[in-house]
């Protein structure tokens, strides 16, 4: 998996070897010009910078939002390799907790509380990708270089416990007062917002376990009902202002797509029919913000640039050579240049967000996990997504920008044709394909709208949702490889084969018949 920014901050240990000196070794081993310990705040900042899943990565390809059409840059195959390895980041979480204690903070403090969230987040993300993983014996250093693999069920149980404890501990820290999180690039040290993030992620992780509600010791339904039913004890995100999101700042951290790399990258990926057809089938105004019309239909066949049938995505299963030729003939839509290529800071990259939370709660209520108004949450989720694009949620209009053929450069506003797009929320929501119904069809609508809202955000979450629900329908064929199958999991990192082979083989035997099989079903999918 490609990551654009990867910072790793480790505790500093200094060893000096000195001979022929009258000063004591202890005196010589201290360099007053070099810190011999990294403060918890700096380690915390490093962990935050290791956390984001940025857009324009292979993870968006796996979620079928858009597709490569040029094999020099990549392909659309589901031949999964190794999953994300967050163990170095987790070592920094451990060091952060230790340094907070060494600095004299109480046993329950802001860093220990957020540390439990980080443990739950990173261990669960690895398990969701790969299955069983080392957890209980991990992070021991030289004490244990070959940790056993914990079952995915045990990993999930422990992660849910950490999230419960993180909420309890953060509540205690807030009640005591006077604490903050220094170096917080996401929430400016606001502990109340971190508490909301913890509980919002708790809801997400419970939805990942939707196939395991019959297992009482996991407590999926009871935990979900407790969080949704007690907002005082378990506050969750109340608006997009609570999003855990990475904001790009020029010139130190550019958005992955900029005016500088447009010429090289702008036409190497085109939109996918999985995403575009869902938008156009719903007559969704987000079509005009995230995509551009297929120029062949507009320029040669004289269709309107704002007609929904002028937006066409490629079939992910197409042979890459065929897709390349069609893209060159402008038969497909491309990602909207104005929104995604015209600046160096783009839009914030949401890691855990309010709109997704609304759909997750709606899903749980639809499944009968808690009482409540699923439709109200569903509507809030759609409207939050609309608002993120500047689309009215009443009656109004917005301006669509489409890159003018033959233009040079994406930064100049003069290089775009503009169109006024009228919006009538009541008409949009009144469609039978959109309006919520409290049945299986209603669940499908929730999951479809969640998919649309997660465009460019939250890493593999759309893939994970498809994997457990089959919604939306993902397309396969020669271009997706893997025998026209959507892979079910990632393989283990190479480091496990080289340094923990015995336990690696035992884990494979216990789960997948001895093979690191990308099509094998992990526990949560059975």
PDB file of N, CA and C in Angstrom, residues 79-146:
ATOM      1  N   UNK A  79      -5.078  -8.588  -7.342  1.00  0.00           N
ATOM      2  CA  UNK A  79      -4.012  -9.511  -6.959  1.00  0.00           C
ATOM      3  C   UNK A  79      -3.322  -8.946  -5.720  1.00  0.00           C
ATOM      4  N   UNK A  80      -4.021  -8.981  -4.604  1.00  0.00           N
ATOM      5  CA  UNK A  80      -3.555  -8.308  -3.393  1.00  0.00           C
ATOM      6  C   UNK A  80      -2.220  -8.867  -2.910  1.00  0.00           C
ATOM      7  N   UNK A  81      -1.355  -7.946  -2.489  1.00  0.00           N
ATOM      8  CA  UNK A  81      -0.120  -8.308  -1.809  1.00  0.00           C
ATOM      9  C   UNK A  81      -0.290  -8.109  -0.314  1.00  0.00           C
ATOM     10  N   UNK A  82       0.773  -7.678   0.335  1.00  0.00           N
ATOM     11  CA  UNK A  82       0.754  -7.515   1.779  1.00  0.00           C
ATOM     12  C   UNK A  82      -0.094  -6.345   2.231  1.00  0.00           C
ATOM     13  N   UNK A  83      -0.756  -6.513   3.360  1.00  0.00           N
ATOM     14  CA  UNK A  83      -1.556  -5.446   3.944  1.00  0.00           C
ATOM     15  C   UNK A  83      -0.695  -4.438   4.674  1.00  0.00           C
ATOM     16  N   UNK A  84      -1.332  -3.449   5.241  1.00  0.00           N
ATOM     17  CA  UNK A  84      -0.617  -2.398   5.966  1.00  0.00           C
ATOM     18  C   UNK A  84       0.009  -2.962   7.238  1.00  0.00           C
ATOM     19  N   UNK A  85       1.235  -2.540   7.501  1.00  0.00           N
ATOM     20  CA  UNK A  85       1.964  -2.956   8.694  1.00  0.00           C
ATOM     21  C   UNK A  85       2.106  -1.746   9.611  1.00  0.00           C
ATOM     22  N   UNK A  86       1.349  -1.735  10.691  1.00  0.00           N
ATOM     23  CA  UNK A  86       1.346  -0.596  11.609  1.00  0.00           C
ATOM     24  C   UNK A  86       2.124  -0.873  12.899  1.00  0.00           C
ATOM     25  N   UNK A  87       2.950  -1.905  12.918  1.00  0.00           N
ATOM     26  CA  UNK A  87       3.614  -2.250  14.177  1.00  0.00           C
ATOM     27  C   UNK A  87       4.624  -1.194  14.621  1.00  0.00           C
ATOM     28  N   UNK A  88       5.327  -0.575  13.691  1.00  0.00           N
ATOM     29  CA  UNK A  88       6.234   0.505  14.096  1.00  0.00           C
ATOM     30  C   UNK A  88       5.458   1.676  14.682  1.00  0.00           C
ATOM     31  N   UNK A  89       4.320   1.975  14.083  1.00  0.00           N
ATOM     32  CA  UNK A  89       3.475   3.037  14.632  1.00  0.00           C
ATOM     33  C   UNK A  89       2.986   2.663  16.025  1.00  0.00           C
ATOM     34  N   UNK A  90       2.618   1.406  16.220  1.00  0.00           N
ATOM     35  CA  UNK A  90       2.153   0.961  17.530  1.00  0.00           C
ATOM     36  C   UNK A  90       3.274   0.997  18.569  1.00  0.00           C
ATOM     37  N   UNK A  91       4.515   0.782  18.141  1.00  0.00           N
ATOM     38  CA  UNK A  91       5.640   0.947  19.066  1.00  0.00           C
ATOM     39  C   UNK A  91       5.719   2.394  19.550  1.00  0.00           C
ATOM     40  N   UNK A  92       5.427   3.311  18.669  1.00  0.00           N
ATOM     41  CA  UNK A  92       5.432   4.719  19.061  1.00  0.00           C
ATOM     42  C   UNK A  92       4.270   5.051  19.987  1.00  0.00           C
ATOM     43  N   UNK A  93       3.140   4.366  19.804  1.00  0.00           N
ATOM     44  CA  UNK A  93       2.022   4.535  20.739  1.00  0.00           C
ATOM     45  C   UNK A  93       2.451   4.086  22.129  1.00  0.00           C
ATOM     46  N   UNK A  94       3.113   2.928  22.198  1.00  0.00           N
ATOM     47  CA  UNK A  94       3.608   2.431  23.481  1.00  0.00           C
ATOM     48  C   UNK A  94       4.602   3.410  24.092  1.00  0.00           C
ATOM     49  N   UNK A  95       5.528   3.917  23.280  1.00  0.00           N
ATOM     50  CA  UNK A  95       6.508   4.882  23.783  1.00  0.00           C
ATOM     51  C   UNK A  95       5.833   6.165  24.254  1.00  0.00           C
ATOM     52  N   UNK A  96       4.792   6.597  23.543  1.00  0.00           N
ATOM     53  CA  UNK A  96       4.037   7.789  23.947  1.00  0.00           C
ATOM     54  C   UNK A  96       3.445   7.600  25.337  1.00  0.00           C
ATOM     55  N   UNK A  97       2.852   6.451  25.562  1.00  0.00           N
ATOM     56  CA  UNK A  97       2.258   6.165  26.871  1.00  0.00           C
ATOM     57  C   UNK A  97       3.328   6.139  27.964  1.00  0.00           C
ATOM     58  N   UNK A  98       4.465   5.540  27.646  1.00  0.00           N
ATOM     59  CA  UNK A  98       5.546   5.454  28.626  1.00  0.00           C
ATOM     60  C   UNK A  98       6.117   6.828  28.951  1.00  0.00           C
ATOM     61  N   UNK A  99       6.286   7.657  27.941  1.00  0.00           N
ATOM     62  CA  UNK A  99       6.837   8.991  28.177  1.00  0.00           C
ATOM     63  C   UNK A  99       5.865   9.871  28.952  1.00  0.00           C
ATOM     64  N   UNK A 100       4.573   9.692  28.724  1.00  0.00           N
ATOM     65  CA  UNK A 100       3.586  10.448  29.502  1.00  0.00           C
ATOM     66  C   UNK A 100       3.680  10.076  30.974  1.00  0.00           C
ATOM     67  N   UNK A 101       3.849   8.781  31.249  1.00  0.00           N
ATOM     68  CA  UNK A 101       3.993   8.340  32.638  1.00  0.00           C
ATOM     69  C   UNK A 101       5.298   8.845  33.237  1.00  0.00           C
ATOM     70  N   UNK A 102       6.382   8.798  32.448  1.00  0.00           N
ATOM     71  CA  UNK A 102       7.676   9.262  32.941  1.00  0.00           C
ATOM     72  C   UNK A 102       7.666  10.754  33.243  1.00  0.00           C
ATOM     73  N   UNK A 103       6.806  11.490  32.550  1.00  0.00           N
ATOM     74  CA  UNK A 103       6.707  12.935  32.777  1.00  0.00           C
ATOM     75  C   UNK A 103       5.882  13.269  34.013  1.00  0.00           C
ATOM     76  N   UNK A 104       5.371  12.250  34.677  1.00  0.00           N
ATOM     77  CA  UNK A 104       4.645  12.484  35.914  1.00  0.00           C
ATOM     78  C   UNK A 104       3.151  12.617  35.781  1.00  0.00           C
ATOM     79  N   UNK A 105       2.606  12.338  34.595  1.00  0.00           N
ATOM     80  CA  UNK A 105       1.153  12.390  34.445  1.00  0.00           C
ATOM     81  C   UNK A 105       0.521  11.233  35.211  1.00  0.00           C
ATOM     82  N   UNK A 106      -0.707  11.380  35.656  1.00  0.00           N
ATOM     83  CA  UNK A 106      -1.373  10.292  36.381  1.00  0.00           C
ATOM     84  C   UNK A 106      -1.559   9.066  35.498  1.00  0.00           C
ATOM     85  N   UNK A 107      -1.867   7.939  36.119  1.00  0.00           N
ATOM     86  CA  UNK A 107      -2.004   6.686  35.376  1.00  0.00           C
ATOM     87  C   UNK A 107      -3.031   6.803  34.255  1.00  0.00           C
ATOM     88  N   UNK A 108      -4.133   7.486  34.532  1.00  0.00           N
ATOM     89  CA  UNK A 108      -5.125   7.771  33.492  1.00  0.00           C
ATOM     90  C   UNK A 108      -4.917   9.205  33.046  1.00  0.00           C
ATOM     91  N   UNK A 109      -4.461   9.380  31.821  1.00  0.00           N
ATOM     92  CA  UNK A 109      -4.170  10.713  31.296  1.00  0.00           C
ATOM     93  C   UNK A 109      -4.577  10.783  29.839  1.00  0.00           C
ATOM     94  N   UNK A 110      -4.447  11.967  29.246  1.00  0.00           N
ATOM     95  CA  UNK A 110      -4.924  12.157  27.883  1.00  0.00           C
ATOM     96  C   UNK A 110      -4.182  11.272  26.882  1.00  0.00           C
ATOM     97  N   UNK A 111      -2.901  11.004  27.124  1.00  0.00           N
ATOM     98  CA  UNK A 111      -2.135  10.184  26.193  1.00  0.00           C
ATOM     99  C   UNK A 111      -2.448   8.700  26.364  1.00  0.00           C
ATOM    100  N   UNK A 112      -2.678   8.266  27.593  1.00  0.00           N
ATOM    101  CA  UNK A 112      -3.056   6.861  27.790  1.00  0.00           C
ATOM    102  C   UNK A 112      -4.441   6.588  27.210  1.00  0.00           C
ATOM    103  N   UNK A 113      -5.340   7.572  27.317  1.00  0.00           N
ATOM    104  CA  UNK A 113      -6.691   7.394  26.775  1.00  0.00           C
ATOM    105  C   UNK A 113      -6.669   7.313  25.258  1.00  0.00           C
ATOM    106  N   UNK A 114      -5.981   8.261  24.626  1.00  0.00           N
ATOM    107  CA  UNK A 114      -5.929   8.232  23.161  1.00  0.00           C
ATOM    108  C   UNK A 114      -5.072   7.062  22.692  1.00  0.00           C
ATOM    109  N   UNK A 115      -4.126   6.613  23.543  1.00  0.00           N
ATOM    110  CA  UNK A 115      -3.326   5.446  23.201  1.00  0.00           C
ATOM    111  C   UNK A 115      -4.175   4.198  23.043  1.00  0.00           C
ATOM    112  N   UNK A 116      -5.184   4.036  23.882  1.00  0.00           N
ATOM    113  CA  UNK A 116      -6.088   2.887  23.747  1.00  0.00           C
ATOM    114  C   UNK A 116      -6.882   2.974  22.446  1.00  0.00           C
ATOM    115  N   UNK A 117      -7.274   4.187  22.073  1.00  0.00           N
ATOM    116  CA  UNK A 117      -7.949   4.348  20.781  1.00  0.00           C
ATOM    117  C   UNK A 117      -7.015   3.949  19.647  1.00  0.00           C
ATOM    118  N   UNK A 118      -5.758   4.426  19.696  1.00  0.00           N
ATOM    119  CA  UNK A 118      -4.812   4.091  18.637  1.00  0.00           C
ATOM    120  C   UNK A 118      -4.606   2.579  18.545  1.00  0.00           C
ATOM    121  N   UNK A 119      -4.484   1.910  19.678  1.00  0.00           N
ATOM    122  CA  UNK A 119      -4.323   0.459  19.651  1.00  0.00           C
ATOM    123  C   UNK A 119      -5.517  -0.198  18.960  1.00  0.00           C
ATOM    124  N   UNK A 120      -6.714   0.228  19.342  1.00  0.00           N
ATOM    125  CA  UNK A 120      -7.917  -0.331  18.723  1.00  0.00           C
ATOM    126  C   UNK A 120      -7.942  -0.042  17.228  1.00  0.00           C
ATOM    127  N   UNK A 121      -7.572   1.162  16.855  1.00  0.00           N
ATOM    128  CA  UNK A 121      -7.637   1.562  15.448  1.00  0.00           C
ATOM    129  C   UNK A 121      -6.639   0.766  14.605  1.00  0.00           C
ATOM    130  N   UNK A 122      -5.365   0.760  15.000  1.00  0.00           N
ATOM    131  CA  UNK A 122      -4.346   0.156  14.150  1.00  0.00           C
ATOM    132  C   UNK A 122      -4.424  -1.372  14.152  1.00  0.00           C
ATOM    133  N   UNK A 123      -4.666  -1.979  15.300  1.00  0.00           N
ATOM    134  CA  UNK A 123      -4.805  -3.437  15.312  1.00  0.00           C
ATOM    135  C   UNK A 123      -6.042  -3.870  14.524  1.00  0.00           C
ATOM    136  N   UNK A 124      -7.146  -3.165  14.665  1.00  0.00           N
ATOM    137  CA  UNK A 124      -8.355  -3.561  13.929  1.00  0.00           C
ATOM    138  C   UNK A 124      -8.186  -3.347  12.432  1.00  0.00           C
ATOM    139  N   UNK A 125      -7.507  -2.272  12.033  1.00  0.00           N
ATOM    140  CA  UNK A 125      -7.287  -2.047  10.609  1.00  0.00           C
ATOM    141  C   UNK A 125      -6.459  -3.170   9.994  1.00  0.00           C
ATOM    142  N   UNK A 126      -5.417  -3.611  10.697  1.00  0.00           N
ATOM    143  CA  UNK A 126      -4.614  -4.720  10.174  1.00  0.00           C
ATOM    144  C   UNK A 126      -5.425  -6.007  10.124  1.00  0.00           C
ATOM    145  N   UNK A 127      -6.206  -6.265  11.158  1.00  0.00           N
ATOM    146  CA  UNK A 127      -7.004  -7.487  11.179  1.00  0.00           C
ATOM    147  C   UNK A 127      -8.082  -7.474  10.107  1.00  0.00           C
ATOM    148  N   UNK A 128      -8.707  -6.332   9.882  1.00  0.00           N
ATOM    149  CA  UNK A 128      -9.719  -6.234   8.835  1.00  0.00           C
ATOM    150  C   UNK A 128      -9.124  -6.538   7.467  1.00  0.00           C
ATOM    151  N   UNK A 129      -7.864  -6.214   7.281  1.00  0.00           N
ATOM    152  CA  UNK A 129      -7.220  -6.484   6.006  1.00  0.00           C
ATOM    153  C   UNK A 129      -6.767  -7.934   5.872  1.00  0.00           C
ATOM    154  N   UNK A 130      -6.252  -8.522   6.973  1.00  0.00           N
ATOM    155  CA  UNK A 130      -5.538  -9.791   6.843  1.00  0.00           C
ATOM    156  C   UNK A 130      -6.137 -10.959   7.608  1.00  0.00           C
ATOM    157  N   UNK A 131      -6.850 -10.715   8.711  1.00  0.00           N
ATOM    158  CA  UNK A 131      -7.393 -11.806   9.519  1.00  0.00           C
ATOM    159  C   UNK A 131      -6.729 -11.859  10.878  1.00  0.00           C
ATOM    160  N   UNK A 132      -6.312 -13.070  11.304  1.00  0.00           N
ATOM    161  CA  UNK A 132      -5.577 -13.208  12.561  1.00  0.00           C
ATOM    162  C   UNK A 132      -4.269 -12.429  12.466  1.00  0.00           C
ATOM    163  N   UNK A 133      -3.864 -11.806  13.564  1.00  0.00           N
ATOM    164  CA  UNK A 133      -2.608 -11.046  13.583  1.00  0.00           C
ATOM    165  C   UNK A 133      -1.963 -11.170  14.960  1.00  0.00           C
ATOM    166  N   UNK A 134      -0.644 -10.961  15.054  1.00  0.00           N
ATOM    167  CA  UNK A 134      -0.017 -10.876  16.373  1.00  0.00           C
ATOM    168  C   UNK A 134      -0.525  -9.640  17.116  1.00  0.00           C
ATOM    169  N   UNK A 135      -0.969  -9.828  18.347  1.00  0.00           N
ATOM    170  CA  UNK A 135      -1.450  -8.700  19.149  1.00  0.00           C
ATOM    171  C   UNK A 135      -1.012  -8.829  20.603  1.00  0.00           C
ATOM    172  N   UNK A 136      -1.461  -9.875  21.288  1.00  0.00           N
ATOM    173  CA  UNK A 136      -1.205  -9.978  22.726  1.00  0.00           C
ATOM    174  C   UNK A 136       0.276 -10.105  23.046  1.00  0.00           C
ATOM    175  N   UNK A 137       1.065 -10.708  22.153  1.00  0.00           N
ATOM    176  CA  UNK A 137       2.501 -10.846  22.377  1.00  0.00           C
ATOM    177  C   UNK A 137       3.315  -9.881  21.528  1.00  0.00           C
ATOM    178  N   UNK A 138       2.652  -8.992  20.812  1.00  0.00           N
ATOM    179  CA  UNK A 138       3.360  -8.023  19.974  1.00  0.00           C
ATOM    180  C   UNK A 138       3.885  -6.871  20.825  1.00  0.00           C
ATOM    181  N   UNK A 139       4.782  -6.093  20.246  1.00  0.00           N
ATOM    182  CA  UNK A 139       5.336  -4.880  20.860  1.00  0.00           C
ATOM    183  C   UNK A 139       6.188  -5.188  22.089  1.00  0.00           C
ATOM    184  N   UNK A 140       6.723  -6.417  22.181  1.00  0.00           N
ATOM    185  CA  UNK A 140       7.546  -6.798  23.332  1.00  0.00           C
ATOM    186  C   UNK A 140       9.037  -6.587  23.084  1.00  0.00           C
ATOM    187  N   UNK A 141       9.400  -6.200  21.880  1.00  0.00           N
ATOM    188  CA  UNK A 141      10.806  -5.995  21.578  1.00  0.00           C
ATOM    189  C   UNK A 141      11.589  -7.290  21.661  1.00  0.00           C
ATOM    190  N   UNK A 142      12.790  -7.221  22.234  1.00  0.00           N
ATOM    191  CA  UNK A 142      13.656  -8.390  22.319  1.00  0.00           C
ATOM    192  C   UNK A 142      13.092  -9.474  23.226  1.00  0.00           C
ATOM    193  N   UNK A 143      12.132  -9.119  24.057  1.00  0.00           N
ATOM    194  CA  UNK A 143      11.527 -10.120  24.939  1.00  0.00           C
ATOM    195  C   UNK A 143      10.784 -11.193  24.147  1.00  0.00           C
ATOM    196  N   UNK A 144      10.273 -10.814  22.980  1.00  0.00           N
ATOM    197  CA  UNK A 144       9.540 -11.786  22.159  1.00  0.00           C
ATOM    198  C   UNK A 144       9.562 -11.314  20.713  1.00  0.00           C
ATOM    199  N   UNK A 145      10.471 -11.887  19.947  1.00  0.00           N
ATOM    200  CA  UNK A 145      10.604 -11.509  18.539  1.00  0.00           C
ATOM    201  C   UNK A 145       9.711 -12.342  17.626  1.00  0.00           C
ATOM    202  N   UNK A 146       9.067 -13.355  18.184  1.00  0.00           N
ATOM    203  CA  UNK A 146       8.194 -14.220  17.375  1.00  0.00           C
ATOM    204  C   UNK A 146       6.834 -14.364  18.057  1.00  0.00           C
TER     205      UNK A 146
END
